[in-house]
Amino acid sequence: MPMFEGLSSRLDGIFKELRKRGKLNESDVDAALREIRLALLEADVHYSVVKSFVARVRERAIGAEVARSLTPGQQVVKIVYEELINTLGEPGRLDLSGDPPHVIMLVGLQGSGKTTTAAKLALHLRRQNHRPLMIAADTYRPAAIEQLQALGRQLDIPVYSEGADVAPPLIAGRGVRAAGQENASVVIIDTAGRLQIDDEMMAELAAIRDRVHPQETLLVADSMTGQEAVNIAQGFSDQVGITGLILTKVDGDARGGAAISMREVTGVPIKFLGTGEKIDGLEVFHPDRLARRILGMGDVLTLIERAEAIEMDEAEALALEEKFRTASFTLEDYRKMLQQVKRMGPLSQVLELVPGAGEIMKQISPEDIDRQLKRVEAIINSMTLAERERPRILNASRRKRIAAGSGTSVQEVNQLLKQFRYTQRMMEKLSRQKPPANLRGLFR
Amino acid sequence: MLRDSLQRTRQAFFGRIATLLGATELDDQTWDEIEALLIQADLGIETALAVTEALRERVRAEGLTTYEQLREALKETLLSMLPEDVPSALAEPRLLTVILVVGVNGSGKTTTIAKLAHRFTREGWRVMLAAADTFRAAAIEQLQVWGERAGVPVIAGQIGGDAGAVTYDAIRAARARDYNLLLVDTAGRLHTKYNLMEELKKIRRVAARSVHEAPHEVWLVVDGTTGQNALAQARHFKEAVGVTGVIVTKLDSTARGGMVFAIGHELGLPVRYLGVGESLEDLQPFDPQAFVDGLFDE
């Protein structure tokens, strides 16, 4: 279904005939470009943006030398990938030069995530030793002010508000003045969501802008946006002027092609990505990662980072390695490992980041695996430490107790033990022999 | 009103398709462009291909040539993508009807519920709301404000509380106070979040245990500006909690609403309402014929 899944292998099909040739010729490239066009459209990149993008790729690809290590299909994907990174541009930094308070205004459609992003951004800035203040200028959506106030309380960041009966430009103007008095160094204005075709509401944004002269006007946009993305970006850019983009809800499974569209029509940099419901879910934008995601190449870097964030104790890791080597790996070690893996998030999400896992996910449900792992953990948790270290002592009555304790059945306990014995035997075998040639080859 | 909000869609996309269809010759390039325009309307590639293929087949088989014929054929093809006359659980009389409203963050669930409450009250239902979004800051207050505006009571718990418990309390309250329609507002969640989808299943189970055959409808609120992801949302929510219908919001924008066809075609889910503005009245029952006609009217 996702067109980009295996784009490179599909292109290889097209290029099958010409593996011997050294250069990409016009007809080969054009055959590949139809696939690329479809794939980008599937990723929600706007039609006209796809057109100009494909034209650029065509220019670069025709006559390009196919590197010896690559197939022609991979070579085209490499060009597409590089061009995508070019198009997405460098990650934008916030401009906080000059005298404080620096004013940042957040704008966007209803439900794009402005209020949540305001709080995330405030927290991000405070971690960089700024003193943020948030202004509640959404007087339209019921309880929008209360929402920002609640987030402010949660983070202990001040919120300026005048209720819902005052005109937003006045609130913004007085809020910025108050920020000066309160010694805040950066001000984040949360504005009401609005459609870019709503002239009256867009004029209000311009009025806020003219009153507070924001240093940054950031368009907060939903990463799941479809072809409409160009109109939204164009509308806000033309009528209010924007200095950057924040893409939200990127923790979903949308390909995020809207990012390319918005970037292309506005020319402003993408500054942040909003991920997750937690208040610290704001990431600095990495063009290469988003490009990979749009191409369905997985996001290995994010995965590595998450794994790093787990901060496995080095001594612990060494001890585990030793146990692998000497085949003295116990159920207790197994449980510890499971916990480490779990900290990376549900397997269903981890798998999404792995290149090529799309294929696997079609065949098995990662949720099932998550559930399975949970049962395994429950079973081990119901064992005593002695039992975990020496599963041999597990007789029928102990197994019955463990099954009852973990809410599973004796059969499930048996199955786990059987699998574990098998793993142990494999390890023993491996530890007795030198790595075979084919395995060693993997590390060259 | 719907025509007004669809006008932009029409001009931007289907108007151009009409122009293409009015061309003297239907060559490969024309077909490619029709397909591309359908994609631009957010139909998604598979549905766009299916529509183009079906239309092409008809043109071949029936020898259609005039603009009028082609336009009608395209309309009929699009219409055939939408499921027909799926019965609504609201038609059956019962003491208490429970409707679960679900969707991703920011799709417009709470506003939509307010509009539904307003509409159903006018239709003679005794409506009560359950604030089962116990996660987002001030979500409860937001629903309470809407409840006041629509003149319907809201049963709420504490922020951070158990959404299933709120649902249970609301069902008991509705029974005790003789309300016959309960709309349950749930927290926005991405369909890829395992734990949050499990919570939603729990809310569903609570309803099922408390009221016979509840929830009687599960409506998925989809942002009309969403692209291909709308289909993934519909698929996942359908699998998790048995979505029975879709409400598309923010269609007063220039958004095309083309995912309506993809969702209908691939999942067989009917669209129930369209959100076309910010006020309580801005909710319209979905009429497939009018929707498709609206895309082409000049």
XYZ file of C-alpha atoms in Angstrom:
742
model
C 0.000 0.000 0.000
C 2.523 2.682 0.919
C 4.006 3.334 -2.479
C 7.363 4.279 -1.172
C 7.802 1.015 0.631
C 10.502 -0.578 -1.391
C 10.706 2.203 -3.949
C 14.273 1.278 -4.600
C 13.416 -2.369 -5.188
C 10.623 -1.378 -7.537
C 12.986 0.824 -9.446
C 15.411 -2.048 -9.618
C 12.712 -3.978 -11.424
C 12.573 -1.270 -14.053
C 16.335 -1.168 -14.304
C 16.783 -4.922 -14.375
C 17.783 -4.880 -18.014
C 20.563 -2.402 -17.706
C 22.697 -3.502 -14.831
C 25.729 -3.609 -17.019
C 25.564 -0.067 -18.295
C 27.411 2.618 -16.450
C 25.217 5.651 -16.957
C 21.544 6.429 -16.467
C 19.987 7.321 -19.808
C 16.883 9.324 -20.547
C 14.420 6.487 -21.058
C 15.579 4.638 -17.936
C 15.195 7.743 -15.866
C 11.762 8.558 -17.237
C 10.557 5.084 -16.402
C 11.783 5.573 -12.859
C 10.316 9.030 -12.557
C 6.761 7.797 -13.000
C 7.209 5.654 -9.908
C 8.767 8.525 -8.035
C 5.975 10.858 -8.995
C 3.357 8.427 -7.718
C 5.315 7.797 -4.569
C 5.612 11.471 -3.744
C 1.921 12.017 -4.381
C 1.171 9.117 -2.089
C 3.265 10.863 0.550
C 0.962 13.935 0.230
C 3.458 16.154 -1.569
C 1.467 18.653 -3.605
C 0.975 17.850 -7.251
C 2.683 20.953 -8.638
C 5.527 20.606 -6.158
C 5.978 17.003 -7.293
C 6.165 18.211 -10.859
C 8.968 20.689 -10.281
C 10.739 18.288 -7.970
C 10.655 15.464 -10.500
C 11.967 17.845 -13.149
C 14.939 18.664 -10.943
C 15.634 15.006 -10.266
C 15.405 14.257 -13.982
C 17.992 16.867 -14.781
C 20.387 15.492 -12.214
C 19.774 11.838 -12.987
C 20.148 11.752 -16.745
C 23.719 10.973 -17.576
C 24.595 10.399 -13.936
C 27.223 7.773 -13.347
C 25.904 4.737 -11.498
C 28.258 4.149 -8.614
C 29.824 0.712 -8.613
C 28.390 -0.174 -5.256
C 24.850 0.743 -6.281
C 22.222 -0.640 -8.609
C 20.665 1.865 -11.029
C 17.515 1.859 -8.902
C 19.475 2.701 -5.797
C 21.328 5.388 -7.701
C 18.057 7.099 -8.633
C 16.769 6.805 -5.087
C 20.015 8.334 -3.872
C 19.523 11.303 -6.179
C 15.897 11.625 -5.081
C 16.973 11.456 -1.453
C 19.647 14.106 -1.870
C 17.294 16.372 -3.773
C 14.683 15.914 -1.040
C 17.186 16.995 1.580
C 18.024 20.016 -0.556
C 14.370 20.883 -0.866
C 13.664 20.446 2.830
C 16.573 22.758 3.537
C 18.733 23.299 6.548
C 17.108 23.145 9.969
C 16.135 26.667 10.943
C 17.227 28.159 14.229
C 15.128 30.639 16.147
C 16.247 34.193 15.654
C 16.628 35.549 19.165
C 19.083 38.293 18.382
C 18.820 41.840 19.655
C 17.234 43.122 22.824
C 14.775 41.003 24.777
C 11.966 40.339 25.037
C 11.967 38.410 21.772
C 8.473 37.939 20.444
C 7.421 34.665 18.830
C 3.931 34.406 17.346
C 2.368 31.035 16.579
C -0.223 30.886 13.811
C -2.095 28.132 12.007
C -5.323 26.289 11.330
C -7.677 25.059 14.039
C -6.395 21.882 15.611
C -2.904 22.108 14.176
C -1.472 22.096 17.687
C -0.604 25.725 18.471
C -1.408 25.737 22.161
C 0.434 22.513 22.910
C 3.344 23.712 20.784
C 3.450 27.037 22.647
C 4.020 25.173 25.897
C 6.558 22.802 24.356
C 8.452 25.721 22.861
C 8.406 27.609 26.160
C 9.885 24.600 27.924
C 12.489 24.168 25.177
C 13.541 27.806 25.547
C 13.668 27.695 29.304
C 16.014 24.730 29.064
C 18.264 27.035 27.084
C 18.187 29.493 29.944
C 15.620 31.846 28.491
C 12.829 33.221 30.628
C 9.678 32.565 28.626
C 6.224 34.056 29.037
C 3.168 32.885 27.133
C 0.339 35.129 25.982
C -3.154 33.669 25.653
C -4.484 35.463 22.575
C -6.989 32.810 21.479
C -10.227 34.362 22.646
C -12.397 32.269 20.321
C -12.044 28.603 21.122
C -13.839 27.808 24.365
C -11.361 27.151 27.192
C -8.299 27.808 25.016
C -7.082 30.314 27.596
C -7.682 27.823 30.419
C -5.718 25.236 28.439
C -2.689 27.520 28.121
C -2.975 28.521 31.774
C -3.085 24.881 32.831
C 0.004 24.131 30.766
C 1.729 27.194 32.229
C 0.973 26.010 35.765
C 2.242 22.553 34.914
C 5.547 23.976 33.670
C 5.690 26.882 36.079
C 5.880 29.327 33.185
C 3.895 32.586 33.453
C 0.864 33.097 31.212
C -0.500 36.544 30.385
C -4.219 36.663 29.723
C -7.074 39.114 29.828
C -9.905 36.679 29.396
C -11.916 36.146 26.257
C -13.624 39.519 25.940
C -10.688 41.656 24.887
C -9.461 42.029 21.312
C -6.431 39.787 20.677
C -4.190 42.588 19.315
C -4.707 44.510 22.569
C -3.966 41.443 24.673
C -0.816 40.756 22.663
C 0.403 44.355 22.906
C -0.125 44.637 26.654
C 1.243 41.125 27.167
C 4.504 42.029 25.490
C 4.757 45.165 27.627
C 4.094 43.089 30.726
C 6.852 40.721 29.641
C 9.327 43.592 29.762
C 8.265 44.421 33.307
C 8.339 40.794 34.402
C 11.843 40.401 33.065
C 10.811 37.719 30.589
C 13.345 37.291 27.794
C 11.086 35.621 25.261
C 7.359 35.881 24.633
C 5.273 33.235 22.895
C 1.897 34.357 21.595
C -0.732 31.634 21.189
C -3.240 32.834 18.595
C -6.594 31.324 17.662
C -6.757 28.773 14.898
C -8.119 30.127 11.627
C -8.535 29.212 8.003
C -6.298 31.109 5.636
C -9.348 32.108 3.575
C -11.047 33.794 6.520
C -10.218 37.399 5.643
C -11.448 38.897 8.876
C -9.458 36.533 11.041
C -6.370 36.905 8.893
C -6.635 40.684 9.225
C -6.669 40.204 12.984
C -3.380 38.309 12.790
C -1.882 41.129 10.755
C -3.094 43.561 13.427
C -1.376 41.545 16.162
C 1.764 41.455 14.053
C 1.719 45.218 13.522
C 1.319 45.812 17.214
C 4.022 43.534 18.575
C 6.410 43.132 15.606
C 7.263 39.498 16.244
C 10.805 38.438 15.529
C 9.500 35.012 14.624
C 6.112 34.153 13.164
C 5.894 30.395 13.049
C 3.255 28.494 11.110
C 2.215 25.464 13.126
C 1.009 22.805 10.700
C -0.278 19.262 11.048
C 2.088 16.776 9.402
C -0.922 14.789 8.217
C -2.098 17.644 5.999
C -2.813 16.655 2.432
C -2.778 18.603 -0.798
C -4.243 21.598 1.047
C -0.821 22.247 2.586
C 0.245 24.590 -0.219
C -2.852 26.767 0.145
C -2.440 26.983 3.911
C 1.244 27.881 3.700
C 0.703 30.330 0.871
C -2.213 31.999 2.637
C -0.428 32.586 5.934
C 2.778 33.540 4.178
C 1.089 36.134 1.962
C -1.213 37.669 4.538
C 0.808 37.576 7.729
C 4.323 36.704 6.691
C 6.004 33.728 8.326
C 9.588 33.088 9.321
C 9.462 29.372 9.915
C 7.437 26.170 10.136
C 6.684 23.794 12.964
C 5.356 20.432 11.893
C 3.222 18.692 14.507
C 2.019 15.159 15.202
C 4.989 13.632 13.421
C 4.805 10.733 15.860
C 1.945 9.404 13.769
C 2.416 7.406 10.605
C 1.854 10.150 8.054
C 4.657 10.394 5.524
C 4.830 14.138 6.023
C 5.026 15.142 2.384
C 3.186 18.332 3.361
C 6.508 19.541 4.750
C 7.994 19.620 1.267
C 4.985 21.427 -0.146
C 4.997 24.085 2.555
C 8.706 24.550 2.441
C 8.637 24.864 -1.343
C 5.905 27.499 -1.509
C 7.097 29.625 1.405
C 10.858 29.204 1.247
C 11.032 29.511 5.040
C 12.886 26.874 7.058
C 11.314 24.110 9.100
C 12.335 24.857 12.676
C 10.845 22.181 14.880
C 8.901 18.954 14.847
C 6.226 18.263 17.422
C 6.246 14.664 18.596
C 3.948 13.139 21.098
C 1.638 14.338 23.783
C 4.299 14.795 26.401
C 5.259 18.355 27.055
C 8.881 17.790 26.058
C 7.900 16.361 22.687
C 9.577 18.975 20.522
C 12.484 18.015 18.300
C 14.889 20.028 16.282
C 14.285 19.325 12.629
C 16.662 17.053 10.703
C 16.123 17.207 6.937
C 17.795 13.851 6.285
C 15.507 12.046 8.682
C 12.344 13.564 7.300
C 13.539 12.817 3.758
C 14.017 9.186 4.714
C 10.604 9.067 6.234
C 8.962 10.576 3.183
C 10.794 7.994 1.101
C 9.722 5.216 3.466
C 13.351 4.421 4.148
C 12.784 4.201 7.864
C 14.350 6.437 10.409
C 17.316 4.563 11.722
C 18.887 7.664 13.211
C 15.912 8.343 15.426
C 16.011 4.724 16.483
C 19.687 4.925 17.338
C 19.080 8.078 19.303
C 16.296 6.472 21.244
C 18.464 3.489 21.962
C 21.160 5.834 23.163
C 18.679 7.656 25.331
C 18.119 4.406 27.175
C 21.623 4.829 28.507
C 22.300 1.255 29.251
C 24.757 1.136 32.063
C 28.110 0.268 30.526
C 29.046 -2.152 33.262
C 25.679 -3.797 32.851
C 26.222 -4.087 29.118
C 29.651 -5.632 29.617
C 28.319 -8.118 32.110
C 25.572 -9.070 29.688
C 28.064 -9.521 26.905
C 30.165 -11.760 29.110
C 27.108 -13.833 29.859
C 26.344 -14.171 26.172
C 29.881 -15.316 25.599
C 29.965 -17.852 28.367
C 26.400 -18.939 27.806
C 25.481 -18.255 31.430
C 22.555 -16.097 30.370
C 19.626 -16.501 32.789
C 15.948 -15.666 32.761
C 16.741 -12.728 35.023
C 19.071 -11.330 32.345
C 16.375 -11.929 29.810
C 13.930 -9.915 31.872
C 16.396 -7.047 32.183
C 16.886 -7.030 28.439
C 13.162 -6.932 27.840
C 12.912 -3.916 30.083
C 15.652 -2.136 28.159
C 13.875 -2.771 24.889
C 10.605 -1.620 26.347
C 12.077 1.728 27.225
C 12.483 2.400 23.516
C 8.707 2.495 23.298
C 6.179 -0.038 22.085
C 7.659 -2.351 19.492
C 4.971 -1.231 17.074
C 6.508 2.243 17.130
C 10.094 1.082 17.159
C 9.440 -1.064 14.113
C 8.092 1.911 12.198
C 11.506 3.468 12.380
C 13.288 0.436 10.987
C 13.886 0.495 7.230
C 12.055 -2.293 5.484
C 10.003 -3.127 8.527
C 6.934 -2.081 6.598
C 7.017 -5.496 4.948
C 7.237 -7.285 8.274
C 4.426 -5.230 9.720
C 2.158 -6.343 6.930
C 2.630 -9.958 7.955
C 2.638 -9.784 11.719
C 1.035 -7.346 14.043
C 3.626 -5.583 16.179
C 0.898 -5.034 18.731
C 0.696 -8.799 19.054
C 4.411 -8.933 19.713
C 4.076 -6.192 22.301
C 1.358 -8.197 23.976
C 3.410 -11.361 23.753
C 6.404 -9.643 25.340
C 4.203 -8.362 28.107
C 3.111 -11.936 28.913
C 6.704 -13.142 28.870
C 7.620 -10.413 31.277
C 4.686 -11.224 33.523
C 5.707 -14.865 33.623
C 9.306 -14.075 34.555
C 8.136 -11.525 37.112
C 6.127 -14.247 38.829
C 9.238 -16.352 39.356
C 11.486 -16.095 42.366
C 15.019 -14.918 41.789
C 16.300 -18.446 42.336
C 13.926 -19.760 39.712
C 15.078 -17.150 37.227
C 18.685 -18.085 37.765
C 18.054 -21.835 37.704
C 14.956 -22.684 35.682
C 15.742 -26.376 36.210
C 14.131 -26.251 39.650
C 10.776 -25.383 38.119
C 8.613 -28.376 38.903
C 4.940 -28.754 38.159
C 3.705 -27.012 41.283
C 6.044 -24.063 40.803
C 4.885 -23.760 37.203
C 1.279 -23.800 38.296
C 1.993 -21.042 40.795
C 3.796 -18.944 38.154
C 0.962 -19.355 35.671
C -1.556 -18.245 38.299
C 0.643 -15.355 39.385
C 1.134 -14.041 35.872
C -2.409 -14.596 34.678
C -1.231 -17.058 32.050
C -1.452 -20.808 31.642
C 1.004 -23.590 32.478
C 1.310 -24.227 28.729
C 2.502 -20.666 28.200
C 5.021 -21.008 31.002
C 6.261 -24.252 29.456
C 6.527 -22.659 26.059
C 8.618 -19.810 27.390
C 10.935 -22.242 29.192
C 11.291 -24.323 26.061
C 12.186 -21.258 23.999
C 14.607 -20.118 26.629
C 16.358 -23.517 26.716
C 16.652 -23.384 22.961
C 18.208 -19.906 23.102
C 20.643 -21.093 25.766
C 21.688 -24.068 23.639
C 22.243 -21.795 20.632
C 24.425 -19.559 22.737
C 26.430 -22.473 24.012
C 27.049 -23.606 20.469
C 28.074 -20.140 19.386
C 30.387 -19.660 22.334
C 32.196 -22.942 21.549
C 33.093 -22.065 18.001
C 34.837 -19.180 16.298
C 32.487 -16.933 14.347
C 31.913 -18.677 11.046
C 33.258 -17.063 7.923
C 29.884 -15.900 6.682
C 29.117 -14.153 9.944
C 32.499 -12.504 10.070
C 31.817 -11.258 6.586
C 28.993 -9.200 8.011
C 31.334 -6.988 9.937
C 33.791 -6.214 7.211
C -24.394 26.509 2.241
C -22.614 23.311 1.379
C -22.424 24.560 -2.174
C -20.680 27.692 -0.968
C -18.115 25.800 0.975
C -17.514 23.395 -1.842
C -17.330 26.146 -4.387
C -13.618 26.585 -3.954
C -12.994 22.874 -4.263
C -15.069 22.867 -7.390
C -13.283 25.732 -9.014
C -9.856 24.571 -8.093
C -10.156 20.958 -9.121
C -13.264 19.564 -10.583
C -13.735 22.620 -12.686
C -10.458 21.774 -14.297
C -11.516 18.202 -14.749
C -14.614 19.474 -16.475
C -12.408 21.542 -18.754
C -10.328 18.497 -19.510
C -13.398 16.443 -20.248
C -14.573 19.148 -22.572
C -11.422 18.779 -24.618
C -11.860 17.500 -28.125
C -9.767 14.424 -27.724
C -9.267 12.178 -24.757
C -5.672 11.092 -25.110
C -3.379 9.470 -22.589
C -2.198 12.798 -21.325
C -5.748 13.893 -20.608
C -6.348 10.740 -18.605
C -3.119 11.262 -16.699
C -4.224 14.751 -15.858
C -7.652 13.650 -14.715
C -5.975 11.127 -12.470
C -3.596 13.779 -11.142
C -6.467 16.154 -10.404
C -8.281 13.462 -8.478
C -5.104 12.879 -6.502
C -4.938 16.595 -5.831
C -8.402 16.379 -4.362
C -6.913 13.971 -1.781
C -8.644 10.905 -3.178
C -5.434 8.973 -2.812
C -3.703 7.098 -5.580
C -5.593 3.837 -5.400
C -8.993 5.466 -5.446
C -7.946 7.955 -8.114
C -6.713 5.118 -10.298
C -9.878 3.142 -9.684
C -12.055 6.121 -10.639
C -10.042 6.902 -13.754
C -9.987 3.272 -14.830
C -13.727 2.873 -14.341
C -14.443 6.080 -16.237
C -12.131 5.051 -19.055
C -13.872 1.716 -19.310
C -17.256 3.394 -19.599
C -16.029 5.815 -22.205
C -14.771 2.857 -24.248
C -17.830 0.694 -23.760
C -20.479 3.359 -24.247
C -18.638 5.550 -26.698
C -19.127 8.678 -24.595
C -17.880 11.803 -26.263
C -19.758 14.892 -25.158
C -18.775 16.871 -22.122
C -22.197 16.300 -20.575
C -21.929 12.542 -20.915
C -18.449 12.451 -19.490
C -19.347 14.646 -16.578
C -22.315 12.472 -15.676
C -20.191 9.352 -16.008
C -17.515 10.774 -13.714
C -20.158 11.796 -11.189
C -21.667 8.341 -11.230
C -18.259 6.752 -10.886
C -17.427 8.916 -7.878
C -20.830 8.219 -6.376
C -20.291 4.492 -6.758
C -17.231 4.815 -4.510
C -19.444 5.856 -1.596
C -21.314 3.172 0.332
C -25.038 3.256 -0.205
C -27.749 3.664 2.412
C -25.907 2.278 5.397
C -28.590 2.183 8.093
C -28.051 4.383 11.127
C -28.509 3.005 14.605
C -30.282 6.243 15.439
C -33.302 5.086 13.475
C -34.106 2.335 15.958
C -35.991 3.340 19.071
C -34.358 2.494 22.397
C -34.247 3.912 25.889
C -30.687 5.163 25.660
C -28.555 5.527 22.551
C -24.815 5.895 23.095
C -22.538 7.444 20.473
C -18.778 7.374 20.852
C -16.905 10.180 19.096
C -13.263 9.410 18.334
C -10.397 10.812 16.284
C -6.824 12.043 16.208
C -5.714 15.186 18.047
C -7.058 18.426 16.669
C -9.539 16.878 14.255
C -12.402 18.796 15.844
C -14.154 16.256 18.049
C -15.284 18.584 20.794
C -16.656 21.253 18.467
C -18.375 18.555 16.422
C -20.002 17.091 19.512
C -21.381 20.496 20.392
C -22.849 20.792 16.915
C -24.298 17.287 17.133
C -25.824 18.085 20.522
C -27.428 21.187 19.062
C -28.785 19.331 16.053
C -30.126 16.327 17.960
C -31.740 18.544 20.584
C -33.621 20.328 17.836
C -34.646 16.964 16.428
C -36.265 16.179 19.759
C -33.642 14.039 21.452
C -32.815 14.501 25.101
C -29.081 14.868 24.772
C -26.375 14.489 27.397
C -22.609 14.809 26.916
C -19.828 12.815 28.554
C -16.452 14.557 28.869
C -14.258 11.485 28.525
C -11.252 13.467 27.349
C -9.558 13.480 30.710
C -6.131 13.977 29.186
C -5.822 17.305 27.433
C -5.582 20.413 29.578
C -8.937 22.254 29.715
C -10.686 19.778 27.400
C -13.384 19.313 30.042
C -13.913 23.067 30.369
C -14.106 23.361 26.592
C -16.917 20.803 26.422
C -18.679 22.430 29.367
C -18.722 25.787 27.594
C -20.141 24.148 24.495
C -22.659 22.222 26.584
C -23.901 25.485 28.020
C -24.188 27.070 24.594
C -26.082 24.082 23.234
C -28.166 23.839 26.408
C -27.259 20.241 27.240
C -25.834 18.813 30.476
C -22.224 17.611 30.589
C -21.058 14.799 32.854
C -17.383 15.254 33.654
C -14.760 13.742 35.890
C -11.347 14.941 36.908
C -8.468 15.674 34.584
C -6.183 12.678 34.573
C -9.105 10.539 35.678
C -10.321 7.316 34.148
C -12.176 7.887 30.883
C -14.024 4.612 31.268
C -15.304 5.670 34.668
C -16.575 8.972 33.276
C -18.400 7.063 30.557
C -19.931 4.760 33.130
C -21.024 7.675 35.322
C -22.514 9.456 32.335
C -24.511 6.389 31.330
C -25.906 6.086 34.857
C -26.691 9.789 34.949
C -28.407 9.668 31.566
C -30.574 6.770 32.730
C -31.411 8.324 36.064
C -32.340 11.652 34.513
C -34.157 10.147 31.553
C -31.904 11.287 28.717
C -32.093 9.169 25.574
C -28.949 10.177 23.707
C -25.444 10.221 25.155
C -22.549 11.628 23.134
C -19.155 10.608 24.506
C -16.266 12.991 23.791
C -12.976 11.109 23.885
C -9.409 12.404 23.968
C -7.664 12.889 20.646
C -5.174 10.139 19.959
C -2.992 9.115 17.077
C -4.074 5.741 15.786
C -0.485 4.510 16.062
C -0.448 4.794 19.862
C -1.057 1.356 21.233
C -1.852 2.324 24.818
C -4.240 5.090 23.862
C -6.096 2.837 21.458
C -6.371 0.274 24.259
C -7.916 2.969 26.466
C -10.446 3.639 23.751
C -11.313 -0.049 23.598
C -11.883 0.084 27.320
C -14.321 2.984 26.980
C -16.114 0.925 24.387
C -16.247 -2.089 26.685
C -17.619 0.014 29.534
C -20.407 1.243 27.282
C -21.075 -2.274 26.008
C -21.389 -3.647 29.538
C -23.728 -0.914 30.710
C -26.129 -0.532 27.808
C -27.440 -3.225 25.500
C -25.554 -3.148 22.172
C -23.777 0.104 23.044
C -22.060 2.037 21.615
C -24.725 2.143 18.967
C -22.637 4.332 16.718
C -18.919 5.130 16.756
C -18.135 8.219 14.744
C -14.658 9.089 13.593
C -13.985 12.814 13.208
C -11.510 13.475 10.410
C -9.935 16.839 9.627
C -10.919 17.722 6.064
C -7.448 19.037 5.332
C -5.905 15.626 6.061
C -4.282 13.782 3.204
C -3.596 10.082 2.734
C -3.348 9.561 6.457
C -7.129 9.855 6.770
C -7.463 6.363 5.376
C -4.941 4.959 7.859
C -6.828 6.689 10.662
C -10.144 5.246 9.546
C -8.663 1.776 9.155
C -7.031 1.714 12.591
C -9.943 3.237 14.487
C -12.314 0.892 12.716
C -10.256 -2.107 13.742
C -9.881 -0.923 17.322
C -13.361 0.310 18.192
C -15.593 -0.538 15.255
C -16.127 2.874 13.705
C -19.521 2.998 11.998
C -19.393 6.418 10.373
C -17.232 9.395 9.583
C -17.620 13.128 10.154
C -15.387 15.381 8.054
C -14.570 18.794 9.533
C -13.094 22.071 8.270
C -14.723 21.715 4.878
C -15.365 25.448 4.814
C -11.724 25.707 3.761
C -10.342 25.082 0.308
C -9.817 21.471 1.331
C -11.194 18.971 -1.141
C -12.618 16.310 1.129
C -11.545 13.680 -1.381
C -10.676 11.237 1.353
C -14.398 10.700 1.648
C -14.166 8.575 -1.479
C -11.079 6.691 -0.352
C -12.601 5.863 3.038
C -15.912 4.892 1.481
C -14.329 2.858 -1.276
C -11.765 0.971 0.748
C -13.451 0.615 4.118
C -17.122 0.887 3.265
C -17.613 3.543 5.926
C -20.369 6.076 5.314
C -19.871 9.775 5.916
C -22.557 11.038 8.286
C -21.941 14.764 8.610
C -19.763 17.575 7.299
C -18.430 20.361 9.505
C -18.472 23.624 7.588
C -17.851 26.388 10.124
C -17.423 27.451 13.709
C -20.983 27.996 14.878
C -23.369 25.425 16.316
C -25.376 25.308 13.099
C -22.400 24.545 10.906
C -22.950 20.823 10.627
C -24.657 19.245 7.659
C -25.917 15.740 7.095
C -23.903 14.153 4.337
C -25.803 13.621 1.119
C -23.617 11.711 -1.369
C -25.517 12.919 -4.414
C -25.420 16.544 -3.289
C -21.759 16.231 -2.372
C -20.794 14.912 -5.784
C -23.118 17.312 -7.594
C -21.660 20.147 -5.577
C -18.228 19.306 -6.900
C -19.350 19.869 -10.479
C -22.055 22.525 -10.427
C -21.208 25.593 -12.355
